């Protein structure tokens, strides 16, 4: 008797850039191709589906090694840095084509474009460097969902009929744009997106009932325009110009969703303090961890938004490389 080869739970494969485009000063779009993408398990409603990209040290450097199998992550971590490269998290912006011609579309932020005076955050990391130099033929390793296998990685999960509040900085733009384009036409609510520069504002496909507001930072403190706009939207009066969150209180790995709390907080409902206006709100907020911590405080602690109707996710932390 011959045994069928075991189906791997994840899709781990080398991909090649077949199209690279500088969408704006701060965003690069790449279309990634590989025959293995025929088995990519991303549904038509991918919302904020996340994947991992493993970058070489330099865009033309040797492709990182990522072992496959059950203990792939531990095995990958055990490799010397030059061999394993750098793993970072990105969002599925789109999937185009089919079968072996499937292309995964990812929008990557090139950071540091604003410069030190405009809120740049130090040296660009390997993801940003790779994005800035990517061209057809550049390669990167994908760790993503395989069709028919459990993977998770989607946090956007509003209750039916919710009043949506989507908010984020530039790193959340791909997730919010993908989500907006996939909502039911009857969806209602608002989206607020802070981007580095006015030239970074893209066009967005969204239901008529969801208002989309772009907030180019143009040198303002990171998160200040978004914080103020979200609080004003919720009728919370005048907001502080910069979220007042002391360094020690910023959780760099902040991840608070209806089913997971990075701080171990109980998922008890809280009593609304600002009337029933917020009872229908479902908030999805992602971006720099201090910014998200500040909004979480304002929404959950001060305004009393139900903890079970929010997803707050730190996508990156100023001054700290993310991932391994
Ligand atoms: C679920 C999830 C989905 C994400 N989706 C996307 C996506 O679709 N597109 C995308 O571009 N990012 C996305 N991110 C954020 C991305 O993973 C981080 O920005 C990551 O740090 C980028 O890696 P890097 O190698 O460029 O920088 P790192 O090596 O991680 O960091 C190096 C330095 O750059 C700073 N830095 C990191 N990111 C930024 C930034 N955006 N702006 C300014 N300074 C920064 C760090 O603070 C550090 O000082 C996502 C993150 C998560 C958790």
Tab-separated table of C-alpha atoms and ligand atoms in Angstrom:
chain	number	residue	atom	x	y	z
A	1	UNK	CA	0.000	0.000	0.000
A	2	UNK	CA	1.358	3.450	-0.870
A	3	UNK	CA	0.538	6.314	1.452
A	4	UNK	CA	-0.493	9.671	-0.045
A	5	UNK	CA	1.981	12.432	0.934
A	6	UNK	CA	0.713	14.399	3.952
A	7	UNK	CA	-0.842	17.745	3.009
A	8	UNK	CA	1.127	20.553	4.612
A	9	UNK	CA	-0.993	22.848	6.813
A	10	UNK	CA	0.572	26.075	5.484
A	11	UNK	CA	1.594	27.285	2.090
A	12	UNK	CA	5.301	28.053	2.295
A	13	UNK	CA	6.869	28.924	-1.020
A	14	UNK	CA	9.321	31.151	-2.834
A	15	UNK	CA	7.496	33.802	-4.834
A	16	UNK	CA	8.716	36.109	-7.557
A	17	UNK	CA	7.667	39.675	-8.259
A	18	UNK	CA	6.008	39.853	-11.677
A	19	UNK	CA	4.831	43.440	-11.288
A	20	UNK	CA	6.098	46.212	-8.985
A	21	UNK	CA	4.620	49.674	-8.865
A	22	UNK	CA	5.314	52.732	-6.720
A	23	UNK	CA	1.694	53.649	-6.021
A	24	UNK	CA	2.619	56.867	-4.196
A	25	UNK	CA	5.550	58.261	-2.172
A	26	UNK	CA	4.917	55.815	0.701
A	27	UNK	CA	3.362	52.737	-0.953
A	28	UNK	CA	4.734	50.032	-3.234
A	29	UNK	CA	2.456	47.379	-4.767
A	30	UNK	CA	3.853	44.015	-5.779
A	31	UNK	CA	2.208	41.118	-7.575
A	32	UNK	CA	3.791	37.878	-6.334
A	33	UNK	CA	3.721	34.726	-8.438
A	34	UNK	CA	4.555	31.066	-7.821
A	35	UNK	CA	3.050	27.849	-9.199
A	36	UNK	CA	2.243	26.859	-5.582
A	37	UNK	CA	-0.195	29.813	-5.332
A	38	UNK	CA	-2.702	27.543	-7.128
A	39	UNK	CA	-3.256	26.199	-3.585
A	40	UNK	CA	-3.518	29.600	-1.869
A	41	UNK	CA	-6.400	29.489	0.606
A	42	UNK	CA	-7.672	33.078	0.471
A	43	UNK	CA	-11.427	33.400	0.077
A	44	UNK	CA	-13.310	36.097	-1.837
A	45	UNK	CA	-13.929	37.834	1.518
A	46	UNK	CA	-10.353	38.137	2.701
A	47	UNK	CA	-10.981	41.345	4.695
A	48	UNK	CA	-7.817	41.882	6.820
A	49	UNK	CA	-6.289	38.474	6.046
A	50	UNK	CA	-2.670	38.499	7.124
A	51	UNK	CA	0.268	36.551	5.713
A	52	UNK	CA	3.982	36.448	6.453
A	53	UNK	CA	6.689	37.504	4.047
A	54	UNK	CA	10.268	36.443	4.692
A	55	UNK	CA	12.714	38.919	3.192
A	56	UNK	CA	16.351	38.453	2.238
A	57	UNK	CA	18.883	40.873	3.723
A	58	UNK	CA	19.059	42.703	0.405
A	59	UNK	CA	16.647	42.579	-2.496
A	60	UNK	CA	19.183	40.631	-4.590
A	61	UNK	CA	20.462	38.557	-1.654
A	62	UNK	CA	19.997	34.781	-1.344
A	63	UNK	CA	16.397	33.753	-0.738
A	64	UNK	CA	15.779	32.906	2.946
A	65	UNK	CA	15.328	29.281	3.941
A	66	UNK	CA	11.952	28.525	5.579
A	67	UNK	CA	11.557	24.869	6.588
A	68	UNK	CA	8.165	23.280	5.968
A	69	UNK	CA	6.292	20.921	8.302
A	70	UNK	CA	4.658	20.982	11.746
A	71	UNK	CA	7.468	22.747	13.634
A	72	UNK	CA	8.436	25.028	10.787
A	73	UNK	CA	8.610	28.176	12.957
A	74	UNK	CA	10.926	26.719	15.622
A	75	UNK	CA	13.066	25.165	12.886
A	76	UNK	CA	13.205	28.500	11.046
A	77	UNK	CA	14.134	30.416	14.221
A	78	UNK	CA	16.972	27.967	14.888
A	79	UNK	CA	18.644	28.855	11.581
A	80	UNK	CA	21.407	31.472	11.546
A	81	UNK	CA	20.098	34.949	10.667
A	82	UNK	CA	21.736	35.202	7.225
A	83	UNK	CA	20.008	31.961	6.218
A	84	UNK	CA	16.573	32.628	7.682
A	85	UNK	CA	16.190	36.264	6.601
A	86	UNK	CA	13.548	38.517	8.198
A	87	UNK	CA	9.894	37.620	8.740
A	88	UNK	CA	7.275	40.393	8.716
A	89	UNK	CA	3.486	40.476	8.584
A	90	UNK	CA	1.516	41.933	5.650
A	91	UNK	CA	-2.075	41.953	4.410
A	92	UNK	CA	-3.577	40.307	1.356
A	93	UNK	CA	-4.597	43.361	-0.665
A	94	UNK	CA	-5.991	41.224	-3.475
A	95	UNK	CA	-5.675	37.925	-5.282
A	96	UNK	CA	-5.832	37.958	-9.085
A	97	UNK	CA	-5.720	35.204	-11.681
A	98	UNK	CA	-6.308	31.535	-11.038
A	99	UNK	CA	-4.588	28.169	-10.917
A	100	UNK	CA	-0.840	28.303	-11.404
A	101	UNK	CA	-1.264	31.920	-12.629
A	102	UNK	CA	-2.649	33.112	-9.280
A	103	UNK	CA	-1.010	36.365	-8.158
A	104	UNK	CA	-0.951	37.634	-4.587
A	105	UNK	CA	-1.141	41.429	-4.417
A	106	UNK	CA	0.535	43.099	-1.441
A	107	UNK	CA	0.901	46.831	-0.715
A	108	UNK	CA	4.003	47.616	1.362
A	109	UNK	CA	4.777	50.865	3.148
A	110	UNK	CA	8.157	52.377	2.427
A	111	UNK	CA	8.874	54.100	5.702
A	112	UNK	CA	11.099	57.068	6.321
A	113	UNK	CA	9.687	58.900	3.283
A	114	UNK	CA	8.497	61.749	5.529
A	115	UNK	CA	12.027	62.322	6.816
A	116	UNK	CA	13.040	63.019	10.432
A	117	UNK	CA	11.225	66.369	10.564
A	118	UNK	CA	7.993	64.832	9.327
A	119	UNK	CA	7.690	61.912	11.708
A	120	UNK	CA	10.104	59.373	10.199
A	121	UNK	CA	10.925	56.540	12.583
A	122	UNK	CA	14.590	55.790	12.184
A	123	UNK	CA	16.228	53.311	9.891
A	124	UNK	CA	14.023	51.449	7.425
A	125	UNK	CA	13.648	47.742	8.175
A	126	UNK	CA	14.174	44.834	5.757
A	127	UNK	CA	10.528	44.884	4.589
A	128	UNK	CA	10.640	48.561	3.740
A	129	UNK	CA	14.065	48.271	2.093
A	130	UNK	CA	12.958	45.331	-0.017
A	131	UNK	CA	9.784	47.163	-1.077
A	132	UNK	CA	11.712	50.255	-2.149
A	133	UNK	CA	14.009	48.164	-4.365
A	134	UNK	CA	11.571	45.460	-5.573
A	135	UNK	CA	11.312	44.923	-9.323
A	136	UNK	CA	10.221	42.046	-11.577
A	137	UNK	CA	12.359	39.047	-10.708
A	138	UNK	CA	12.857	40.039	-7.024
A	139	UNK	CA	12.029	37.164	-4.710
A	140	UNK	CA	10.521	36.753	-1.247
A	141	UNK	CA	9.207	33.744	0.693
A	142	UNK	CA	5.490	33.585	1.497
A	143	UNK	CA	3.987	31.840	4.534
A	144	UNK	CA	0.241	31.858	3.990
A	145	UNK	CA	-2.992	29.912	4.093
A	146	UNK	CA	-3.362	26.710	2.118
A	147	UNK	CA	-6.729	25.979	0.581
A	148	UNK	CA	-8.839	23.701	2.767
A	149	UNK	CA	-6.585	23.994	5.819
A	150	UNK	CA	-7.265	26.095	8.948
A	151	UNK	CA	-5.126	29.250	9.092
A	152	UNK	CA	-7.077	32.082	10.734
A	153	UNK	CA	-5.596	35.519	10.307
A	154	UNK	CA	-8.830	37.458	9.760
A	155	UNK	CA	-9.863	39.686	12.683
A	156	UNK	CA	-12.570	41.795	11.006
A	157	UNK	CA	-15.771	40.163	12.265
A	158	UNK	CA	-18.554	42.674	12.929
A	159	UNK	CA	-21.954	41.635	14.267
A	160	UNK	CA	-24.757	41.847	11.665
A	161	UNK	CA	-26.047	45.393	11.174
A	162	UNK	CA	-23.218	47.017	13.142
A	163	UNK	CA	-22.265	50.662	12.678
A	164	UNK	CA	-18.700	50.191	11.434
A	165	UNK	CA	-15.756	52.224	12.599
A	166	UNK	CA	-12.545	51.360	10.736
A	167	UNK	CA	-9.444	53.336	11.631
A	168	UNK	CA	-5.749	52.977	11.009
A	169	UNK	CA	-2.469	54.441	9.888
A	170	UNK	CA	-0.697	53.660	6.601
A	171	UNK	CA	0.091	50.057	7.566
A	172	UNK	CA	-3.651	49.411	7.949
A	173	UNK	CA	-4.568	50.980	4.599
A	174	UNK	CA	-4.286	47.674	2.644
A	175	UNK	CA	-6.536	45.894	5.172
A	176	UNK	CA	-9.118	48.680	5.276
A	177	UNK	CA	-9.227	49.111	1.484
A	178	UNK	CA	-9.638	45.346	0.960
A	179	UNK	CA	-12.340	45.239	3.651
A	180	UNK	CA	-14.250	48.245	2.271
A	181	UNK	CA	-14.297	46.720	-1.215
A	182	UNK	CA	-15.688	43.445	0.154
A	183	UNK	CA	-18.463	44.812	2.399
A	184	UNK	CA	-22.145	44.270	1.646
A	185	UNK	CA	-23.588	47.251	-0.294
A	186	UNK	CA	-25.882	47.920	2.688
A	187	UNK	CA	-23.006	48.333	5.156
A	188	UNK	CA	-22.905	51.612	7.086
A	189	UNK	CA	-20.325	53.425	9.123
A	190	UNK	CA	-17.090	55.344	8.694
A	191	UNK	CA	-13.435	54.735	7.928
A	192	UNK	CA	-10.567	57.030	8.944
A	193	UNK	CA	-7.127	56.522	7.438
A	194	UNK	CA	-4.006	58.461	8.345
A	195	UNK	CA	-1.270	58.457	5.679
A	196	UNK	CA	2.104	60.223	5.611
A	197	UNK	CA	1.430	62.608	2.718
A	198	UNK	CA	-1.458	64.009	0.664
A	199	UNK	CA	0.122	62.263	-2.326
A	200	UNK	CA	-0.505	58.894	-0.622
A	201	UNK	CA	-4.308	59.159	-0.764
A	202	UNK	CA	-5.611	56.461	-3.154
A	203	UNK	CA	-9.090	55.982	-4.564
A	204	UNK	CA	-11.250	53.618	-2.531
A	205	UNK	CA	-14.132	51.338	-3.459
A	206	UNK	CA	-16.707	51.372	-0.661
A	207	UNK	CA	-20.435	51.099	0.027
A	208	UNK	CA	-22.353	54.370	-0.149
A	209	UNK	CA	-23.237	54.126	3.533
A	210	UNK	CA	-19.623	54.055	4.666
A	211	UNK	CA	-17.917	57.455	4.721
A	212	UNK	CA	-14.165	57.370	4.069
A	213	UNK	CA	-11.966	60.149	5.464
A	214	UNK	CA	-8.288	60.461	4.550
A	215	UNK	CA	-5.973	62.199	6.988
A	216	UNK	CA	-2.605	63.107	5.441
A	217	UNK	CA	-0.210	63.700	8.323
A	218	UNK	CA	2.064	66.071	6.411
A	219	UNK	CA	4.529	66.337	9.300
A	220	UNK	CA	2.074	66.183	12.225
A	221	UNK	CA	2.844	63.737	15.057
A	222	UNK	CA	2.071	60.131	14.127
A	223	UNK	CA	-1.484	59.262	15.158
A	224	UNK	CA	-2.555	62.756	16.179
A	225	UNK	CA	-4.852	63.425	13.181
A	226	UNK	CA	-6.425	59.958	13.479
A	227	UNK	CA	-6.973	60.160	17.227
A	228	UNK	CA	-8.678	63.538	16.942
A	229	UNK	CA	-10.849	62.517	13.968
A	230	UNK	CA	-12.077	59.298	15.595
A	231	UNK	CA	-12.972	61.012	18.861
A	232	UNK	CA	-14.780	63.794	17.038
A	233	UNK	CA	-16.685	61.203	14.992
A	234	UNK	CA	-17.857	59.530	18.211
A	235	UNK	CA	-18.976	62.872	19.614
A	236	UNK	CA	-16.361	62.779	22.353
A	237	UNK	CA	-15.577	66.491	22.187
A	238	UNK	CA	-12.153	67.980	21.780
A	239	UNK	CA	-9.354	65.437	21.736
A	240	UNK	CA	-5.754	65.892	22.861
A	241	UNK	CA	-3.520	66.799	19.931
A	242	UNK	CA	-1.190	63.872	20.625
A	243	UNK	CA	-2.439	60.748	22.414
A	244	UNK	CA	-1.063	60.960	25.934
A	245	UNK	CA	0.219	57.414	26.473
A	246	UNK	CA	3.404	57.048	28.556
A	247	UNK	CA	6.059	54.802	27.007
A	248	UNK	CA	5.781	52.172	29.751
A	249	UNK	CA	2.082	51.748	29.055
A	250	UNK	CA	2.436	50.982	25.350
A	251	UNK	CA	2.120	47.264	24.642
A	252	UNK	CA	4.220	46.760	21.497
A	253	UNK	CA	2.323	43.561	20.796
A	254	UNK	CA	-1.116	44.989	21.517
A	255	UNK	CA	-3.778	42.607	20.204
A	256	UNK	CA	-7.241	42.974	21.679
A	257	UNK	CA	-10.099	41.311	19.838
A	258	UNK	CA	-13.382	39.772	20.976
A	259	UNK	CA	-11.564	36.438	21.304
A	260	UNK	CA	-8.027	37.399	22.309
A	261	UNK	CA	-6.435	39.828	24.741
A	262	UNK	CA	-2.655	40.340	24.694
A	263	UNK	CA	-2.908	41.803	28.209
A	264	UNK	CA	-4.918	38.830	29.476
A	265	UNK	CA	-7.902	41.074	30.207
A	266	UNK	CA	-11.250	39.419	30.963
A	267	UNK	CA	-13.735	39.648	28.120
A	268	UNK	CA	-16.486	41.035	30.333
A	269	UNK	CA	-18.930	43.495	28.777
A	270	UNK	CA	-18.842	47.024	30.174
A	271	UNK	CA	-21.696	49.428	30.798
A	272	UNK	CA	-22.044	52.211	28.260
A	273	UNK	CA	-21.436	55.666	29.646
A	274	UNK	CA	-22.297	57.822	26.656
A	275	UNK	CA	-25.793	56.654	25.984
A	276	UNK	CA	-26.970	54.136	23.453
A	277	UNK	CA	-25.369	55.881	20.475
A	278	UNK	CA	-22.346	53.603	20.680
A	279	UNK	CA	-24.242	50.387	21.338
A	280	UNK	CA	-24.256	49.534	17.610
A	281	UNK	CA	-20.636	50.460	16.962
A	282	UNK	CA	-18.104	47.814	15.939
A	283	UNK	CA	-14.563	49.229	15.916
A	284	UNK	CA	-11.589	47.782	14.001
A	285	UNK	CA	-8.445	49.807	14.688
A	286	UNK	CA	-4.863	49.011	13.641
A	287	UNK	CA	-1.526	50.763	13.274
A	288	UNK	CA	1.355	51.939	15.406
A	289	UNK	CA	0.985	50.503	18.938
A	290	UNK	CA	1.004	53.805	20.850
A	291	UNK	CA	-1.659	55.196	18.562
A	292	UNK	CA	-3.811	52.085	18.962
A	293	UNK	CA	-3.287	52.056	22.756
A	294	UNK	CA	-4.449	55.683	22.914
A	295	UNK	CA	-7.580	54.991	20.894
A	296	UNK	CA	-8.317	51.836	22.856
A	297	UNK	CA	-8.235	53.825	26.094
A	298	UNK	CA	-10.442	56.528	24.718
A	299	UNK	CA	-12.993	54.151	23.250
A	300	UNK	CA	-13.159	51.372	25.838
A	301	UNK	CA	-12.143	53.078	29.091
A	302	UNK	CA	-13.483	56.597	28.576
A	303	UNK	CA	-16.430	56.069	26.211
A	304	UNK	CA	-17.371	52.595	27.439
A	305	UNK	CA	-17.423	50.788	24.099
A	306	UNK	CA	-18.176	47.120	24.640
A	307	UNK	CA	-14.892	45.177	24.740
A	308	UNK	CA	-16.512	42.422	22.689
A	309	UNK	CA	-17.241	44.770	19.792
A	310	UNK	CA	-13.705	45.939	19.147
A	311	UNK	CA	-10.568	44.704	17.437
A	312	UNK	CA	-7.494	46.769	18.388
A	313	UNK	CA	-4.249	45.664	16.802
A	314	UNK	CA	-0.721	47.030	17.104
A	315	UNK	CA	0.687	46.494	13.589
A	316	UNK	CA	4.106	47.995	14.406
A	317	UNK	CA	5.915	49.826	17.185
A	318	UNK	CA	7.910	52.983	16.687
A	319	UNK	CA	11.622	52.303	17.182
A	320	UNK	CA	11.216	48.516	17.339
A	321	UNK	CA	11.701	46.003	14.551
A	322	UNK	CA	8.700	43.684	14.328
A	323	UNK	CA	9.057	39.957	13.887
A	324	UNK	CA	12.137	37.826	13.755
B	1	LIG	C1	-1.616	41.867	10.879
B	1	LIG	C2	-0.655	42.876	10.262
B	1	LIG	C3	-0.849	43.293	8.965
B	1	LIG	C4	0.039	44.219	8.381
B	1	LIG	N1	-0.164	44.604	7.078
B	1	LIG	C5	0.714	45.461	6.490
B	1	LIG	C6	0.589	45.793	5.096
B	1	LIG	O1	-0.277	45.287	4.369
B	1	LIG	N2	1.491	46.689	4.584
B	1	LIG	C7	2.499	47.235	5.350
B	1	LIG	O2	3.295	48.033	4.829
B	1	LIG	N3	2.638	46.918	6.661
B	1	LIG	C8	1.784	46.032	7.229
B	1	LIG	N4	1.945	45.682	8.549
B	1	LIG	C9	2.999	46.357	9.332
B	1	LIG	C10	4.385	45.784	9.086
B	1	LIG	O3	4.410	44.415	9.468
B	1	LIG	C11	5.376	46.592	9.954
B	1	LIG	O4	5.387	47.940	9.581
B	1	LIG	C12	6.779	46.021	9.917
B	1	LIG	O5	7.477	46.555	11.027
B	1	LIG	C13	7.530	46.378	8.646
B	1	LIG	O6	8.787	45.747	8.697
B	1	LIG	P1	10.127	46.478	8.315
B	1	LIG	O7	11.104	45.376	8.070
B	1	LIG	O8	9.883	47.449	7.209
B	1	LIG	O9	10.512	47.296	9.609
B	1	LIG	P2	11.055	46.715	11.010
B	1	LIG	O10	12.353	45.990	10.817
B	1	LIG	O11	9.972	45.956	11.670
B	1	LIG	O12	11.350	48.035	11.808
B	1	LIG	C14	12.515	48.853	11.564
B	1	LIG	C15	12.244	50.258	12.037
B	1	LIG	O13	11.227	50.811	11.224
B	1	LIG	C16	10.144	51.261	12.017
B	1	LIG	N5	8.907	51.002	11.277
B	1	LIG	C17	8.308	49.819	11.034
B	1	LIG	N6	7.198	49.998	10.309
B	1	LIG	C18	7.095	51.340	10.082
B	1	LIG	C19	6.171	52.162	9.392
B	1	LIG	N7	5.141	51.641	8.745
B	1	LIG	N8	6.396	53.502	9.382
B	1	LIG	C20	7.452	54.049	9.986
B	1	LIG	N9	8.380	53.328	10.654
B	1	LIG	C21	8.194	51.981	10.708
B	1	LIG	C22	10.250	50.465	13.304
B	1	LIG	O14	9.669	51.171	14.362
B	1	LIG	C23	11.732	50.305	13.474
B	1	LIG	O15	12.275	51.444	14.082
B	1	LIG	C24	1.107	44.732	9.145
B	1	LIG	C25	1.318	44.286	10.458
B	1	LIG	C26	0.444	43.347	11.011
B	1	LIG	C27	0.694	42.870	12.413
